[in-house]
């Protein structure tokens, strides 16, 4: 039973990581009235959200931490699946990869929780610039989904790591 589980868990881990990456296309920040403010793409890569004439300009900055939250588990799990797909035995490298996956999912959990603080914007009003973050906003469905999937991925990766101790 544990051998089947060891062969099946990498697929589950990869699927969870790809779902986390896919949540970047959903709304991640909302206001108190449950109105969506930003998608994960805008919160990560930035962009101009609105401009009124030549006197008011609002731009979201690129956030490396948001990029890590959405993409690190997918990147590590793709490398993991490619390197261990044909190896059927338990090994130290699988244990190390499992622990790295657990850490990447756990880091993603923390970064999803801090997504409003990690997303900054620059507002220019009549030539005067002001920089702030979106710490006053709530997490929307994309960030909550990514948060839950990262917790599940962390647990699944930890189980996979623990299965490497069986002979």
mmCIF file of N, CA, C and O in Angstrom, residues 69-138:
data_model
loop_
_atom_site.group_PDB
_atom_site.id
_atom_site.type_symbol
_atom_site.label_atom_id
_atom_site.label_comp_id
_atom_site.label_asym_id
_atom_site.label_seq_id
_atom_site.Cartn_x
_atom_site.Cartn_y
_atom_site.Cartn_z
ATOM 1 N N UNK A 69 5.092 33.196 -3.873
ATOM 2 C CA UNK A 69 3.916 32.535 -3.305
ATOM 3 C C UNK A 69 3.183 31.709 -4.347
ATOM 4 O O UNK A 69 2.752 30.586 -4.081
ATOM 5 N N UNK A 70 3.041 32.250 -5.554
ATOM 6 C CA UNK A 70 2.291 31.562 -6.593
ATOM 7 C C UNK A 70 3.117 30.515 -7.354
ATOM 8 O O UNK A 70 2.582 29.495 -7.765
ATOM 9 N N UNK A 71 4.406 30.754 -7.541
ATOM 10 C CA UNK A 71 5.165 29.912 -8.469
ATOM 11 C C UNK A 71 6.196 28.974 -7.840
ATOM 12 O O UNK A 71 6.585 27.998 -8.476
ATOM 13 N N UNK A 72 6.656 29.246 -6.638
ATOM 14 C CA UNK A 72 7.710 28.407 -6.047
ATOM 15 C C UNK A 72 7.289 26.943 -5.880
ATOM 16 O O UNK A 72 8.045 26.043 -6.265
ATOM 17 N N UNK A 73 6.094 26.651 -5.338
ATOM 18 C CA UNK A 73 5.718 25.236 -5.235
ATOM 19 C C UNK A 73 5.639 24.540 -6.603
ATOM 20 O O UNK A 73 6.039 23.384 -6.730
ATOM 21 N N UNK A 74 5.140 25.240 -7.608
ATOM 22 C CA UNK A 74 5.044 24.636 -8.942
ATOM 23 C C UNK A 74 6.429 24.359 -9.511
ATOM 24 O O UNK A 74 6.673 23.281 -10.072
ATOM 25 N N UNK A 75 7.339 25.294 -9.364
ATOM 26 C CA UNK A 75 8.691 25.123 -9.882
ATOM 27 C C UNK A 75 9.400 23.953 -9.205
ATOM 28 O O UNK A 75 9.977 23.084 -9.877
ATOM 29 N N UNK A 76 9.341 23.900 -7.883
ATOM 30 C CA UNK A 76 10.013 22.831 -7.142
ATOM 31 C C UNK A 76 9.359 21.480 -7.436
ATOM 32 O O UNK A 76 10.052 20.471 -7.607
ATOM 33 N N UNK A 77 8.032 21.452 -7.535
ATOM 34 C CA UNK A 77 7.373 20.159 -7.779
ATOM 35 C C UNK A 77 7.610 19.652 -9.198
ATOM 36 O O UNK A 77 7.696 18.444 -9.412
ATOM 37 N N UNK A 78 7.725 20.535 -10.178
ATOM 38 C CA UNK A 78 8.045 20.097 -11.541
ATOM 39 C C UNK A 78 9.446 19.490 -11.585
ATOM 40 O O UNK A 78 9.654 18.421 -12.162
ATOM 41 N N UNK A 79 10.390 20.147 -10.944
ATOM 42 C CA UNK A 79 11.756 19.599 -10.872
ATOM 43 C C UNK A 79 11.744 18.264 -10.136
ATOM 44 O O UNK A 79 12.394 17.299 -10.547
ATOM 45 N N UNK A 80 10.978 18.189 -9.066
ATOM 46 C CA UNK A 80 10.867 16.962 -8.276
ATOM 47 C C UNK A 80 10.313 15.806 -9.114
ATOM 48 O O UNK A 80 10.871 14.703 -9.115
ATOM 49 N N UNK A 81 9.231 16.053 -9.825
ATOM 50 C CA UNK A 81 8.615 14.984 -10.623
ATOM 51 C C UNK A 81 9.542 14.546 -11.747
ATOM 52 O O UNK A 81 9.682 13.348 -12.019
ATOM 53 N N UNK A 82 10.215 15.472 -12.390
ATOM 54 C CA UNK A 82 11.116 15.121 -13.489
ATOM 55 C C UNK A 82 12.291 14.274 -12.994
ATOM 56 O O UNK A 82 12.685 13.314 -13.643
ATOM 57 N N UNK A 83 12.819 14.597 -11.839
ATOM 58 C CA UNK A 83 14.008 13.874 -11.356
ATOM 59 C C UNK A 83 13.682 12.544 -10.683
ATOM 60 O O UNK A 83 14.538 11.668 -10.633
ATOM 61 N N UNK A 84 12.463 12.391 -10.156
ATOM 62 C CA UNK A 84 12.173 11.174 -9.394
ATOM 63 C C UNK A 84 11.108 10.295 -10.025
ATOM 64 O O UNK A 84 10.698 9.313 -9.411
ATOM 65 N N UNK A 85 10.665 10.589 -11.225
ATOM 66 C CA UNK A 85 9.547 9.855 -11.817
ATOM 67 C C UNK A 85 9.871 8.386 -12.071
ATOM 68 O O UNK A 85 9.018 7.520 -11.914
ATOM 69 N N UNK A 86 11.083 8.073 -12.435
ATOM 70 C CA UNK A 86 11.434 6.689 -12.758
ATOM 71 C C UNK A 86 12.048 5.922 -11.595
ATOM 72 O O UNK A 86 12.268 4.715 -11.699
ATOM 73 N N UNK A 87 12.343 6.587 -10.507
ATOM 74 C CA UNK A 87 12.961 5.953 -9.346
ATOM 75 C C UNK A 87 11.866 5.407 -8.433
ATOM 76 O O UNK A 87 11.120 6.167 -7.822
ATOM 77 N N UNK A 88 11.755 4.093 -8.339
ATOM 78 C CA UNK A 88 10.679 3.462 -7.577
ATOM 79 C C UNK A 88 11.049 3.182 -6.121
ATOM 80 O O UNK A 88 10.192 2.953 -5.300
ATOM 81 N N UNK A 89 12.316 3.190 -5.803
ATOM 82 C CA UNK A 89 12.754 2.870 -4.446
ATOM 83 C C UNK A 89 12.801 4.125 -3.587
ATOM 84 O O UNK A 89 12.909 5.241 -4.085
ATOM 85 N N UNK A 90 12.721 3.924 -2.285
ATOM 86 C CA UNK A 90 12.911 5.041 -1.368
ATOM 87 C C UNK A 90 14.383 5.435 -1.401
ATOM 88 O O UNK A 90 15.266 4.598 -1.573
ATOM 89 N N UNK A 91 14.631 6.721 -1.237
ATOM 90 C CA UNK A 91 16.017 7.173 -1.276
ATOM 91 C C UNK A 91 16.169 8.476 -0.496
ATOM 92 O O UNK A 91 15.191 9.140 -0.169
ATOM 93 N N UNK A 92 17.417 8.819 -0.248
ATOM 94 C CA UNK A 92 17.711 10.058 0.471
ATOM 95 C C UNK A 92 17.365 11.271 -0.389
ATOM 96 O O UNK A 92 16.900 12.286 0.129
ATOM 97 N N UNK A 93 17.550 11.172 -1.695
ATOM 98 C CA UNK A 93 17.222 12.310 -2.567
ATOM 99 C C UNK A 93 15.722 12.582 -2.578
ATOM 100 O O UNK A 93 15.291 13.736 -2.604
ATOM 101 N N UNK A 94 14.907 11.529 -2.537
ATOM 102 C CA UNK A 94 13.462 11.719 -2.456
ATOM 103 C C UNK A 94 13.071 12.363 -1.125
ATOM 104 O O UNK A 94 12.166 13.193 -1.068
ATOM 105 N N UNK A 95 13.734 11.969 -0.065
ATOM 106 C CA UNK A 95 13.481 12.565 1.240
ATOM 107 C C UNK A 95 13.826 14.050 1.223
ATOM 108 O O UNK A 95 13.041 14.881 1.704
ATOM 109 N N UNK A 96 14.979 14.387 0.652
ATOM 110 C CA UNK A 96 15.389 15.797 0.588
ATOM 111 C C UNK A 96 14.437 16.601 -0.284
ATOM 112 O O UNK A 96 14.026 17.701 0.078
ATOM 113 N N UNK A 97 14.056 16.039 -1.435
ATOM 114 C CA UNK A 97 13.087 16.733 -2.292
ATOM 115 C C UNK A 97 11.746 16.903 -1.586
ATOM 116 O O UNK A 97 11.101 17.944 -1.713
ATOM 117 N N UNK A 98 11.315 15.886 -0.861
ATOM 118 C CA UNK A 98 10.062 15.986 -0.115
ATOM 119 C C UNK A 98 10.113 17.082 0.931
ATOM 120 O O UNK A 98 9.150 17.831 1.114
ATOM 121 N N UNK A 99 11.238 17.193 1.618
ATOM 122 C CA UNK A 99 11.396 18.257 2.616
ATOM 123 C C UNK A 99 11.466 19.632 1.953
ATOM 124 O O UNK A 99 10.913 20.612 2.476
ATOM 125 N N UNK A 100 12.146 19.722 0.791
ATOM 126 C CA UNK A 100 12.171 20.990 0.054
ATOM 127 C C UNK A 100 10.772 21.391 -0.414
ATOM 128 O O UNK A 100 10.404 22.565 -0.366
ATOM 129 N N UNK A 101 10.011 20.413 -0.856
ATOM 130 C CA UNK A 101 8.627 20.679 -1.247
ATOM 131 C C UNK A 101 7.803 21.157 -0.059
ATOM 132 O O UNK A 101 7.017 22.103 -0.173
ATOM 133 N N UNK A 102 7.989 20.511 1.077
ATOM 134 C CA UNK A 102 7.276 20.918 2.286
ATOM 135 C C UNK A 102 7.618 22.357 2.647
ATOM 136 O O UNK A 102 6.732 23.154 2.967
ATOM 137 N N UNK A 103 8.891 22.698 2.572
ATOM 138 C CA UNK A 103 9.308 24.066 2.880
ATOM 139 C C UNK A 103 8.772 25.071 1.869
ATOM 140 O O UNK A 103 8.366 26.171 2.233
ATOM 141 N N UNK A 104 8.753 24.702 0.594
ATOM 142 C CA UNK A 104 8.249 25.638 -0.417
ATOM 143 C C UNK A 104 6.751 25.868 -0.255
ATOM 144 O O UNK A 104 6.268 26.999 -0.389
ATOM 145 N N UNK A 105 5.996 24.812 0.053
ATOM 146 C CA UNK A 105 4.566 24.983 0.301
ATOM 147 C C UNK A 105 4.328 25.803 1.578
ATOM 148 O O UNK A 105 3.432 26.653 1.620
ATOM 149 N N UNK A 106 5.126 25.544 2.625
ATOM 150 C CA UNK A 106 4.970 26.303 3.877
ATOM 151 C C UNK A 106 5.303 27.777 3.664
ATOM 152 O O UNK A 106 4.611 28.663 4.196
ATOM 153 N N UNK A 107 6.343 28.058 2.889
ATOM 154 C CA UNK A 107 6.680 29.438 2.571
ATOM 155 C C UNK A 107 5.549 30.099 1.784
ATOM 156 O O UNK A 107 5.213 31.261 2.007
ATOM 157 N N UNK A 108 4.946 29.344 0.897
ATOM 158 C CA UNK A 108 3.826 29.856 0.123
ATOM 159 C C UNK A 108 2.645 30.187 1.033
ATOM 160 O O UNK A 108 1.955 31.201 0.827
ATOM 161 N N UNK A 109 2.394 29.370 2.053
ATOM 162 C CA UNK A 109 1.320 29.645 3.013
ATOM 163 C C UNK A 109 1.561 30.991 3.688
ATOM 164 O O UNK A 109 0.666 31.837 3.777
ATOM 165 N N UNK A 110 2.772 31.198 4.164
ATOM 166 C CA UNK A 110 3.116 32.457 4.846
ATOM 167 C C UNK A 110 2.982 33.640 3.896
ATOM 168 O O UNK A 110 2.429 34.690 4.254
ATOM 169 N N UNK A 111 3.459 33.485 2.668
ATOM 170 C CA UNK A 111 3.412 34.588 1.711
ATOM 171 C C UNK A 111 1.988 34.901 1.261
ATOM 172 O O UNK A 111 1.657 36.063 1.009
ATOM 173 N N UNK A 112 1.121 33.884 1.164
ATOM 174 C CA UNK A 112 -0.282 34.160 0.855
ATOM 175 C C UNK A 112 -0.941 34.938 1.983
ATOM 176 O O UNK A 112 -1.759 35.818 1.743
ATOM 177 N N UNK A 113 -0.596 34.595 3.206
ATOM 178 C CA UNK A 113 -1.144 35.306 4.359
ATOM 179 C C UNK A 113 -0.714 36.774 4.358
ATOM 180 O O UNK A 113 -1.463 37.651 4.777
ATOM 181 N N UNK A 114 0.500 37.058 3.874
ATOM 182 C CA UNK A 114 1.039 38.420 3.848
ATOM 183 C C UNK A 114 0.840 39.120 2.515
ATOM 184 O O UNK A 114 1.418 40.177 2.292
ATOM 185 N N UNK A 115 0.041 38.554 1.620
ATOM 186 C CA UNK A 115 -0.130 39.112 0.279
ATOM 187 C C UNK A 115 -0.571 40.580 0.276
ATOM 188 O O UNK A 115 -0.024 41.373 -0.488
ATOM 189 N N UNK A 116 -1.509 41.020 1.123
ATOM 190 C CA UNK A 116 -1.869 42.448 1.102
ATOM 191 C C UNK A 116 -0.705 43.374 1.477
ATOM 192 O O UNK A 116 -0.550 44.451 0.889
ATOM 193 N N UNK A 117 0.118 42.947 2.418
ATOM 194 C CA UNK A 117 1.253 43.783 2.819
ATOM 195 C C UNK A 117 2.376 43.746 1.791
ATOM 196 O O UNK A 117 3.144 44.694 1.673
ATOM 197 N N UNK A 118 2.481 42.664 1.042
ATOM 198 C CA UNK A 118 3.539 42.534 0.037
ATOM 199 C C UNK A 118 3.197 43.213 -1.281
ATOM 200 O O UNK A 118 4.060 43.343 -2.141
ATOM 201 N N UNK A 119 1.953 43.609 -1.453
ATOM 202 C CA UNK A 119 1.521 44.263 -2.683
ATOM 203 C C UNK A 119 1.529 45.776 -2.446
ATOM 204 O O UNK A 119 0.765 46.282 -1.642
ATOM 205 N N UNK A 120 2.401 46.472 -3.166
ATOM 206 C CA UNK A 120 2.529 47.921 -2.989
ATOM 207 C C UNK A 120 2.055 48.650 -4.241
ATOM 208 O O UNK A 120 2.007 48.079 -5.322
ATOM 209 N N UNK A 121 1.719 49.917 -4.042
ATOM 210 C CA UNK A 121 1.285 50.746 -5.168
ATOM 211 C C UNK A 121 1.835 52.157 -5.017
ATOM 212 O O UNK A 121 2.183 52.591 -3.920
ATOM 213 N N UNK A 122 1.939 52.826 -6.150
ATOM 214 C CA UNK A 122 2.387 54.220 -6.187
ATOM 215 C C UNK A 122 1.242 55.041 -6.761
ATOM 216 O O UNK A 122 0.753 54.759 -7.848
ATOM 217 N N UNK A 123 0.836 56.045 -6.014
ATOM 218 C CA UNK A 123 -0.205 56.962 -6.476
ATOM 219 C C UNK A 123 0.430 58.328 -6.703
ATOM 220 O O UNK A 123 1.095 58.865 -5.820
ATOM 221 N N UNK A 124 0.238 58.865 -7.885
ATOM 222 C CA UNK A 124 0.764 60.179 -8.226
ATOM 223 C C UNK A 124 -0.416 61.127 -8.400
ATOM 224 O O UNK A 124 -1.287 60.905 -9.241
ATOM 225 N N UNK A 125 -0.422 62.169 -7.585
ATOM 226 C CA UNK A 125 -1.487 63.168 -7.645
ATOM 227 C C UNK A 125 -0.843 64.540 -7.836
ATOM 228 O O UNK A 125 -0.121 65.010 -6.969
ATOM 229 N N UNK A 126 -1.063 65.123 -9.003
ATOM 230 C CA UNK A 126 -0.486 66.422 -9.363
ATOM 231 C C UNK A 126 1.030 66.433 -9.207
ATOM 232 O O UNK A 126 1.623 67.382 -8.700
ATOM 233 N N UNK A 127 1.674 65.351 -9.613
ATOM 234 C CA UNK A 127 3.128 65.272 -9.579
ATOM 235 C C UNK A 127 3.711 64.836 -8.251
ATOM 236 O O UNK A 127 4.920 64.684 -8.123
ATOM 237 N N UNK A 128 2.888 64.649 -7.233
ATOM 238 C CA UNK A 128 3.362 64.217 -5.912
ATOM 239 C C UNK A 128 3.108 62.719 -5.782
ATOM 240 O O UNK A 128 1.983 62.254 -5.924
ATOM 241 N N UNK A 129 4.186 61.969 -5.523
ATOM 242 C CA UNK A 129 4.085 60.516 -5.426
ATOM 243 C C UNK A 129 3.931 60.058 -3.987
ATOM 244 O O UNK A 129 4.564 60.594 -3.083
ATOM 245 N N UNK A 130 3.105 59.051 -3.805
ATOM 246 C CA UNK A 130 2.934 58.416 -2.505
ATOM 247 C C UNK A 130 2.926 56.909 -2.679
ATOM 248 O O UNK A 130 2.258 56.391 -3.569
ATOM 249 N N UNK A 131 3.681 56.215 -1.847
ATOM 250 C CA UNK A 131 3.760 54.760 -1.927
ATOM 251 C C UNK A 131 3.102 54.160 -0.690
ATOM 252 O O UNK A 131 3.319 54.628 0.422
ATOM 253 N N UNK A 132 2.313 53.109 -0.896
ATOM 254 C CA UNK A 132 1.645 52.421 0.210
ATOM 255 C C UNK A 132 1.420 50.960 -0.187
ATOM 256 O O UNK A 132 1.718 50.560 -1.310
ATOM 257 N N UNK A 133 0.896 50.187 0.745
ATOM 258 C CA UNK A 133 0.550 48.808 0.435
ATOM 259 C C UNK A 133 -0.954 48.618 0.598
ATOM 260 O O UNK A 133 -1.679 49.528 0.963
ATOM 261 N N UNK A 134 -1.412 47.421 0.320
ATOM 262 C CA UNK A 134 -2.833 47.108 0.402
ATOM 263 C C UNK A 134 -3.160 46.354 1.691
ATOM 264 O O UNK A 134 -4.043 45.506 1.717
ATOM 265 N N UNK A 135 -2.485 46.683 2.773
ATOM 266 C CA UNK A 135 -2.677 46.005 4.048
ATOM 267 C C UNK A 135 -4.073 46.118 4.614
ATOM 268 O O UNK A 135 -4.482 45.316 5.447
ATOM 269 N N UNK A 136 -4.837 47.084 4.159
ATOM 270 C CA UNK A 136 -6.196 47.296 4.658
ATOM 271 C C UNK A 136 -7.221 46.425 3.919
ATOM 272 O O UNK A 136 -8.382 46.361 4.327
ATOM 273 N N UNK A 137 -6.816 45.731 2.866
ATOM 274 C CA UNK A 137 -7.740 44.905 2.097
ATOM 275 C C UNK A 137 -7.746 43.466 2.617
ATOM 276 O O UNK A 137 -6.830 43.020 3.298
ATOM 277 N N UNK A 138 -8.795 42.745 2.267
ATOM 278 C CA UNK A 138 -8.943 41.344 2.661
ATOM 279 C C UNK A 138 -8.519 40.433 1.517
ATOM 280 O O UNK A 138 -8.503 40.834 0.361
#
